[in-house]
């Protein structure tokens, strides 16, 4: 049984435990390992390497700044939700499970183009299309309506400026990610 299924079962069986769960969109921001798309793109480019993009790069993802994610988790933890109602056994929408999203969908190819451009490089020269990985989702999104309506949760980061700040962070903290690459070896795209 998957962990989230076990947690849902506990939510319904033991409502007095006050269990809450979140699902989130793809996160971006500082301190992310260089195997994830944005830091991989930046660190490759800063080392004079091309950025790998699976197949046509049109896999679509929703992007959420990490501090917006943390703020949402904090809000979920501290919200007055009351006990899980017995009806949640047949209506999972009543469970305290919240999707966290910025509602900012971008394809992987567009994301890589943005990162390459932020570093003042030509995407035509620095993007390399590679074979797709098995079972790679073409698109996945989550629905944050419940978190927005019940918790009043909204992201505060503007995507374009936060992405530029993220790229800048990796430029300014080269020693941080170089140490990780030394310790872990070369990381491939995740």
Short mmCIF file of N, CA, C and O in Angstrom, two decimals, residues 44-134:
data_model
loop_
_atom_site.label_atom_id
_atom_site.label_comp_id
_atom_site.label_asym_id
_atom_site.label_seq_id
_atom_site.Cartn_x
_atom_site.Cartn_y
_atom_site.Cartn_z
N UNK A 44 24.83 23.13 -15.62
CA UNK A 44 25.41 22.68 -16.89
C UNK A 44 25.93 23.87 -17.68
O UNK A 44 27.05 23.84 -18.19
N UNK A 45 25.11 24.88 -17.83
CA UNK A 45 25.50 26.04 -18.62
C UNK A 45 26.73 26.74 -18.03
O UNK A 45 27.62 27.15 -18.77
N UNK A 46 26.78 26.85 -16.71
CA UNK A 46 27.93 27.50 -16.08
C UNK A 46 29.21 26.68 -16.24
O UNK A 46 30.31 27.22 -16.11
N UNK A 47 29.06 25.40 -16.53
CA UNK A 47 30.23 24.54 -16.77
C UNK A 47 30.47 24.33 -18.26
O UNK A 47 31.27 23.50 -18.66
N UNK A 48 29.75 25.09 -19.11
CA UNK A 48 29.96 24.99 -20.56
C UNK A 48 29.33 23.77 -21.19
O UNK A 48 29.74 23.35 -22.27
N UNK A 49 28.33 23.20 -20.55
CA UNK A 49 27.65 22.01 -21.06
C UNK A 49 26.25 22.36 -21.53
O UNK A 49 25.61 23.26 -21.00
N UNK A 50 25.78 21.58 -22.49
CA UNK A 50 24.41 21.76 -22.97
C UNK A 50 23.41 21.27 -21.92
O UNK A 50 23.73 20.47 -21.05
N UNK A 51 22.18 21.75 -22.07
CA UNK A 51 21.10 21.34 -21.17
C UNK A 51 20.31 20.22 -21.85
O UNK A 51 19.78 20.42 -22.94
N UNK A 52 20.22 19.05 -21.20
CA UNK A 52 19.43 17.96 -21.79
C UNK A 52 17.93 18.20 -21.60
O UNK A 52 17.49 18.59 -20.53
N UNK A 53 17.19 17.95 -22.66
CA UNK A 53 15.72 18.06 -22.62
C UNK A 53 15.16 16.77 -23.21
O UNK A 53 15.54 16.39 -24.31
N UNK A 54 14.30 16.12 -22.46
CA UNK A 54 13.71 14.88 -22.95
C UNK A 54 12.84 15.12 -24.18
O UNK A 54 12.01 16.02 -24.21
N UNK A 55 13.06 14.30 -25.20
CA UNK A 55 12.29 14.27 -26.44
C UNK A 55 12.05 15.68 -26.98
O UNK A 55 12.98 16.42 -27.21
N UNK A 56 10.77 16.07 -27.14
CA UNK A 56 10.47 17.39 -27.69
C UNK A 56 10.39 18.47 -26.61
O UNK A 56 10.24 19.65 -26.91
N UNK A 57 10.48 18.07 -25.34
CA UNK A 57 10.46 19.03 -24.24
C UNK A 57 9.09 19.60 -23.91
O UNK A 57 8.98 20.54 -23.12
N UNK A 58 8.05 19.04 -24.47
CA UNK A 58 6.72 19.60 -24.26
C UNK A 58 5.99 18.99 -23.06
O UNK A 58 4.79 19.19 -22.90
N UNK A 59 6.73 18.32 -22.18
CA UNK A 59 6.16 17.86 -20.93
C UNK A 59 5.81 19.11 -20.12
O UNK A 59 6.64 20.01 -19.96
N UNK A 60 4.62 19.17 -19.61
CA UNK A 60 4.13 20.37 -18.96
C UNK A 60 4.06 20.18 -17.45
O UNK A 60 3.58 19.16 -16.97
N UNK A 61 4.54 21.19 -16.73
CA UNK A 61 4.56 21.14 -15.27
C UNK A 61 4.07 22.46 -14.69
O UNK A 61 4.20 23.51 -15.30
N UNK A 62 3.56 22.38 -13.49
CA UNK A 62 3.14 23.55 -12.72
C UNK A 62 4.31 23.87 -11.78
O UNK A 62 4.82 22.97 -11.11
N UNK A 63 4.73 25.12 -11.72
CA UNK A 63 5.91 25.51 -10.95
C UNK A 63 5.53 26.40 -9.78
O UNK A 63 4.78 27.36 -9.92
N UNK A 64 6.10 26.08 -8.61
CA UNK A 64 5.79 26.75 -7.35
C UNK A 64 7.10 27.08 -6.65
O UNK A 64 7.93 26.20 -6.45
N UNK A 65 7.28 28.34 -6.26
CA UNK A 65 8.50 28.71 -5.53
C UNK A 65 8.50 28.02 -4.17
O UNK A 65 7.46 27.92 -3.50
N UNK A 66 9.67 27.56 -3.75
CA UNK A 66 9.78 26.77 -2.53
C UNK A 66 9.27 27.51 -1.29
O UNK A 66 8.65 26.90 -0.41
N UNK A 67 9.48 28.82 -1.19
CA UNK A 67 8.98 29.52 0.00
C UNK A 67 7.47 29.67 -0.03
O UNK A 67 6.84 29.70 1.04
N UNK A 68 6.86 29.73 -1.21
CA UNK A 68 5.39 29.70 -1.29
C UNK A 68 4.89 28.33 -0.83
O UNK A 68 3.85 28.24 -0.16
N UNK A 69 5.62 27.29 -1.18
CA UNK A 69 5.24 25.95 -0.73
C UNK A 69 5.34 25.86 0.80
O UNK A 69 4.41 25.38 1.46
N UNK A 70 6.44 26.33 1.35
CA UNK A 70 6.62 26.29 2.81
C UNK A 70 5.53 27.08 3.54
O UNK A 70 4.99 26.63 4.56
N UNK A 71 5.19 28.25 3.01
CA UNK A 71 4.13 29.06 3.63
C UNK A 71 2.79 28.33 3.58
O UNK A 71 2.00 28.38 4.54
N UNK A 72 2.54 27.63 2.49
CA UNK A 72 1.28 26.88 2.38
C UNK A 72 1.25 25.71 3.37
O UNK A 72 0.22 25.48 4.01
N UNK A 73 2.35 25.01 3.52
CA UNK A 73 2.41 23.92 4.48
C UNK A 73 2.19 24.46 5.90
O UNK A 73 1.44 23.88 6.69
N UNK A 74 2.78 25.59 6.20
CA UNK A 74 2.59 26.22 7.51
C UNK A 74 1.11 26.54 7.73
O UNK A 74 0.56 26.29 8.81
N UNK A 75 0.48 27.07 6.70
CA UNK A 75 -0.94 27.42 6.83
C UNK A 75 -1.79 26.16 7.04
O UNK A 75 -2.71 26.16 7.85
N UNK A 76 -1.47 25.08 6.33
CA UNK A 76 -2.21 23.82 6.50
C UNK A 76 -2.03 23.30 7.93
O UNK A 76 -2.98 22.88 8.58
N UNK A 77 -0.80 23.34 8.43
CA UNK A 77 -0.53 22.83 9.78
C UNK A 77 -1.27 23.61 10.86
O UNK A 77 -1.67 23.05 11.87
N UNK A 78 -1.44 24.91 10.66
CA UNK A 78 -2.01 25.76 11.70
C UNK A 78 -3.47 26.14 11.47
O UNK A 78 -4.05 26.88 12.26
N UNK A 79 -4.07 25.61 10.43
CA UNK A 79 -5.48 25.93 10.13
C UNK A 79 -6.41 25.23 11.12
O UNK A 79 -6.14 24.10 11.54
N UNK A 80 -7.49 25.91 11.48
CA UNK A 80 -8.53 25.31 12.31
C UNK A 80 -9.47 24.56 11.37
O UNK A 80 -10.35 25.15 10.75
N UNK A 81 -9.27 23.26 11.27
CA UNK A 81 -10.05 22.47 10.32
C UNK A 81 -11.17 21.67 10.98
O UNK A 81 -12.08 21.21 10.31
N UNK A 82 -11.05 21.46 12.27
CA UNK A 82 -12.04 20.62 12.95
C UNK A 82 -11.78 19.15 12.66
O UNK A 82 -10.91 18.80 11.87
N UNK A 83 -12.56 18.27 13.27
CA UNK A 83 -12.34 16.84 13.06
C UNK A 83 -12.75 16.40 11.66
O UNK A 83 -13.59 17.03 11.01
N UNK A 84 -12.18 15.30 11.22
CA UNK A 84 -12.56 14.73 9.94
C UNK A 84 -13.96 14.13 10.09
O UNK A 84 -14.20 13.30 10.96
N UNK A 85 -14.92 14.55 9.25
CA UNK A 85 -16.29 14.04 9.40
C UNK A 85 -16.39 12.58 8.96
O UNK A 85 -15.64 12.13 8.10
N UNK A 86 -17.31 11.85 9.53
CA UNK A 86 -17.49 10.44 9.15
C UNK A 86 -17.79 10.26 7.66
O UNK A 86 -17.43 9.25 7.07
N UNK A 87 -18.42 11.26 7.05
CA UNK A 87 -18.75 11.17 5.62
C UNK A 87 -17.50 11.10 4.73
O UNK A 87 -17.58 10.73 3.56
N UNK A 88 -16.33 11.42 5.30
CA UNK A 88 -15.09 11.36 4.52
C UNK A 88 -14.77 9.94 4.08
O UNK A 88 -14.02 9.74 3.13
N UNK A 89 -15.35 8.95 4.75
CA UNK A 89 -15.13 7.56 4.36
C UNK A 89 -15.63 7.28 2.95
O UNK A 89 -15.08 6.44 2.24
N UNK A 90 -16.66 8.01 2.52
CA UNK A 90 -17.19 7.83 1.17
C UNK A 90 -17.00 9.05 0.29
O UNK A 90 -17.26 9.00 -0.90
N UNK A 91 -16.52 10.16 0.88
CA UNK A 91 -16.26 11.39 0.12
C UNK A 91 -14.88 11.92 0.49
O UNK A 91 -14.74 12.75 1.39
N UNK A 92 -13.84 11.46 -0.20
CA UNK A 92 -12.47 11.86 0.13
C UNK A 92 -12.22 13.37 0.03
O UNK A 92 -11.26 13.88 0.61
N UNK A 93 -13.10 14.09 -0.66
CA UNK A 93 -12.94 15.54 -0.74
C UNK A 93 -13.05 16.19 0.64
O UNK A 93 -12.60 17.32 0.84
N UNK A 94 -13.66 15.48 1.59
CA UNK A 94 -13.81 16.00 2.94
C UNK A 94 -12.58 15.78 3.81
O UNK A 94 -12.50 16.29 4.93
N UNK A 95 -11.61 15.03 3.31
CA UNK A 95 -10.37 14.80 4.06
C UNK A 95 -9.50 16.05 4.06
O UNK A 95 -9.54 16.84 3.11
N UNK A 96 -8.70 16.24 5.09
CA UNK A 96 -7.80 17.41 5.15
C UNK A 96 -6.56 17.21 4.27
O UNK A 96 -5.44 17.10 4.74
N UNK A 97 -6.81 17.14 2.96
CA UNK A 97 -5.74 16.97 1.96
C UNK A 97 -5.82 18.19 1.05
O UNK A 97 -6.88 18.51 0.51
N UNK A 98 -4.69 18.86 0.89
CA UNK A 98 -4.66 20.11 0.14
C UNK A 98 -3.59 20.07 -0.96
O UNK A 98 -2.45 19.71 -0.70
N UNK A 99 -3.98 20.44 -2.16
CA UNK A 99 -3.05 20.58 -3.27
C UNK A 99 -2.50 22.01 -3.26
O UNK A 99 -3.27 22.97 -3.16
N UNK A 100 -1.19 22.12 -3.37
CA UNK A 100 -0.52 23.42 -3.31
C UNK A 100 0.07 23.71 -4.69
O UNK A 100 0.88 22.93 -5.19
N UNK A 101 -0.32 24.81 -5.26
CA UNK A 101 0.10 25.15 -6.62
C UNK A 101 0.17 26.65 -6.80
O UNK A 101 -0.49 27.40 -6.08
N UNK A 102 0.95 27.08 -7.77
CA UNK A 102 1.00 28.49 -8.14
C UNK A 102 0.17 28.75 -9.40
O UNK A 102 0.08 29.87 -9.86
N UNK A 103 -0.37 27.68 -9.97
CA UNK A 103 -1.13 27.77 -11.21
C UNK A 103 -0.27 28.40 -12.32
O UNK A 103 -0.74 29.23 -13.09
N UNK A 104 0.99 27.97 -12.36
CA UNK A 104 1.88 28.49 -13.39
C UNK A 104 2.46 27.32 -14.18
O UNK A 104 3.50 26.76 -13.83
N UNK A 105 1.77 26.97 -15.24
CA UNK A 105 2.16 25.82 -16.07
C UNK A 105 3.13 26.25 -17.16
O UNK A 105 2.89 27.23 -17.87
N UNK A 106 4.23 25.52 -17.26
CA UNK A 106 5.28 25.81 -18.24
C UNK A 106 5.80 24.48 -18.77
O UNK A 106 5.98 23.54 -17.99
N UNK A 107 6.08 24.40 -20.06
CA UNK A 107 6.70 23.18 -20.59
C UNK A 107 8.18 23.16 -20.18
O UNK A 107 8.78 24.21 -19.92
N UNK A 108 8.73 21.96 -20.15
CA UNK A 108 10.15 21.83 -19.82
C UNK A 108 11.00 22.60 -20.82
O UNK A 108 11.98 23.25 -20.44
N UNK A 109 10.65 22.55 -22.10
CA UNK A 109 11.42 23.26 -23.12
C UNK A 109 11.37 24.76 -22.89
O UNK A 109 12.40 25.45 -22.97
N UNK A 110 10.19 25.29 -22.58
CA UNK A 110 10.08 26.72 -22.30
C UNK A 110 10.89 27.09 -21.07
O UNK A 110 11.56 28.13 -21.05
N UNK A 111 10.85 26.25 -20.05
CA UNK A 111 11.62 26.53 -18.83
C UNK A 111 13.11 26.60 -19.15
O UNK A 111 13.81 27.51 -18.71
N UNK A 112 13.60 25.64 -19.92
CA UNK A 112 15.02 25.64 -20.27
C UNK A 112 15.37 26.86 -21.12
O UNK A 112 16.42 27.49 -20.92
N UNK A 113 14.50 27.22 -22.05
CA UNK A 113 14.72 28.45 -22.84
C UNK A 113 14.86 29.66 -21.93
O UNK A 113 15.74 30.51 -22.14
N UNK A 114 14.02 29.76 -20.92
CA UNK A 114 14.07 30.89 -19.99
C UNK A 114 15.38 30.92 -19.22
O UNK A 114 15.97 31.98 -19.02
N UNK A 115 15.84 29.76 -18.76
CA UNK A 115 17.09 29.69 -18.01
C UNK A 115 18.27 30.06 -18.90
O UNK A 115 19.13 30.85 -18.51
N UNK A 116 18.31 29.51 -20.10
CA UNK A 116 19.39 29.81 -21.04
C UNK A 116 19.41 31.31 -21.33
O UNK A 116 20.47 31.96 -21.29
N UNK A 117 18.26 31.88 -21.60
CA UNK A 117 18.16 33.32 -21.89
C UNK A 117 18.58 34.16 -20.68
O UNK A 117 19.23 35.20 -20.84
N UNK A 118 18.22 33.71 -19.47
CA UNK A 118 18.59 34.46 -18.26
C UNK A 118 20.11 34.55 -18.10
O UNK A 118 20.61 35.49 -17.48
N UNK A 119 20.81 33.58 -18.65
CA UNK A 119 22.28 33.60 -18.59
C UNK A 119 22.90 34.24 -19.83
O UNK A 119 24.12 34.21 -20.01
N UNK A 120 22.05 34.83 -20.67
CA UNK A 120 22.53 35.56 -21.84
C UNK A 120 23.06 34.68 -22.95
O UNK A 120 23.89 35.13 -23.75
N UNK A 121 22.58 33.45 -23.01
CA UNK A 121 23.05 32.51 -24.03
C UNK A 121 21.96 32.25 -25.06
O UNK A 121 20.79 32.56 -24.84
N UNK A 122 22.35 31.65 -26.18
CA UNK A 122 21.43 31.34 -27.27
C UNK A 122 20.88 29.93 -27.09
O UNK A 122 21.64 28.96 -27.15
N UNK A 123 19.57 29.79 -26.89
CA UNK A 123 18.99 28.46 -26.70
C UNK A 123 19.31 27.48 -27.84
O UNK A 123 19.49 26.29 -27.58
N UNK A 124 19.39 27.97 -29.06
CA UNK A 124 19.67 27.08 -30.20
C UNK A 124 21.02 26.39 -30.06
O UNK A 124 21.21 25.28 -30.56
N UNK A 125 21.94 27.00 -29.35
CA UNK A 125 23.27 26.42 -29.18
C UNK A 125 23.42 25.60 -27.91
O UNK A 125 24.35 24.79 -27.80
N UNK A 126 22.54 25.79 -26.93
CA UNK A 126 22.78 25.22 -25.61
C UNK A 126 21.75 24.20 -25.13
O UNK A 126 21.81 23.73 -24.00
N UNK A 127 20.80 23.84 -25.99
CA UNK A 127 19.80 22.83 -25.62
C UNK A 127 20.02 21.59 -26.46
O UNK A 127 20.18 21.67 -27.68
N UNK A 128 20.02 20.44 -25.79
CA UNK A 128 20.23 19.15 -26.45
C UNK A 128 19.03 18.24 -26.16
O UNK A 128 18.73 17.97 -25.00
N UNK A 129 18.36 17.80 -27.21
CA UNK A 129 17.23 16.88 -27.03
C UNK A 129 17.77 15.46 -26.91
O UNK A 129 18.59 15.04 -27.70
N UNK A 130 17.28 14.75 -25.87
CA UNK A 130 17.74 13.39 -25.60
C UNK A 130 16.53 12.46 -25.58
O UNK A 130 15.39 12.92 -25.46
N UNK A 131 16.76 11.13 -25.70
CA UNK A 131 15.62 10.20 -25.65
C UNK A 131 14.87 10.32 -24.33
O UNK A 131 15.46 10.58 -23.28
N UNK A 132 13.57 10.11 -24.42
CA UNK A 132 12.72 10.22 -23.24
C UNK A 132 12.95 9.04 -22.31
O UNK A 132 13.35 7.96 -22.73
N UNK A 133 12.68 9.26 -21.02
CA UNK A 133 12.77 8.17 -20.05
C UNK A 133 11.47 7.37 -20.09
O UNK A 133 10.42 7.90 -20.49
N UNK A 134 11.52 6.11 -19.66
CA UNK A 134 10.30 5.29 -19.69
C UNK A 134 9.21 5.87 -18.77
O UNK A 134 9.50 6.40 -17.69
#
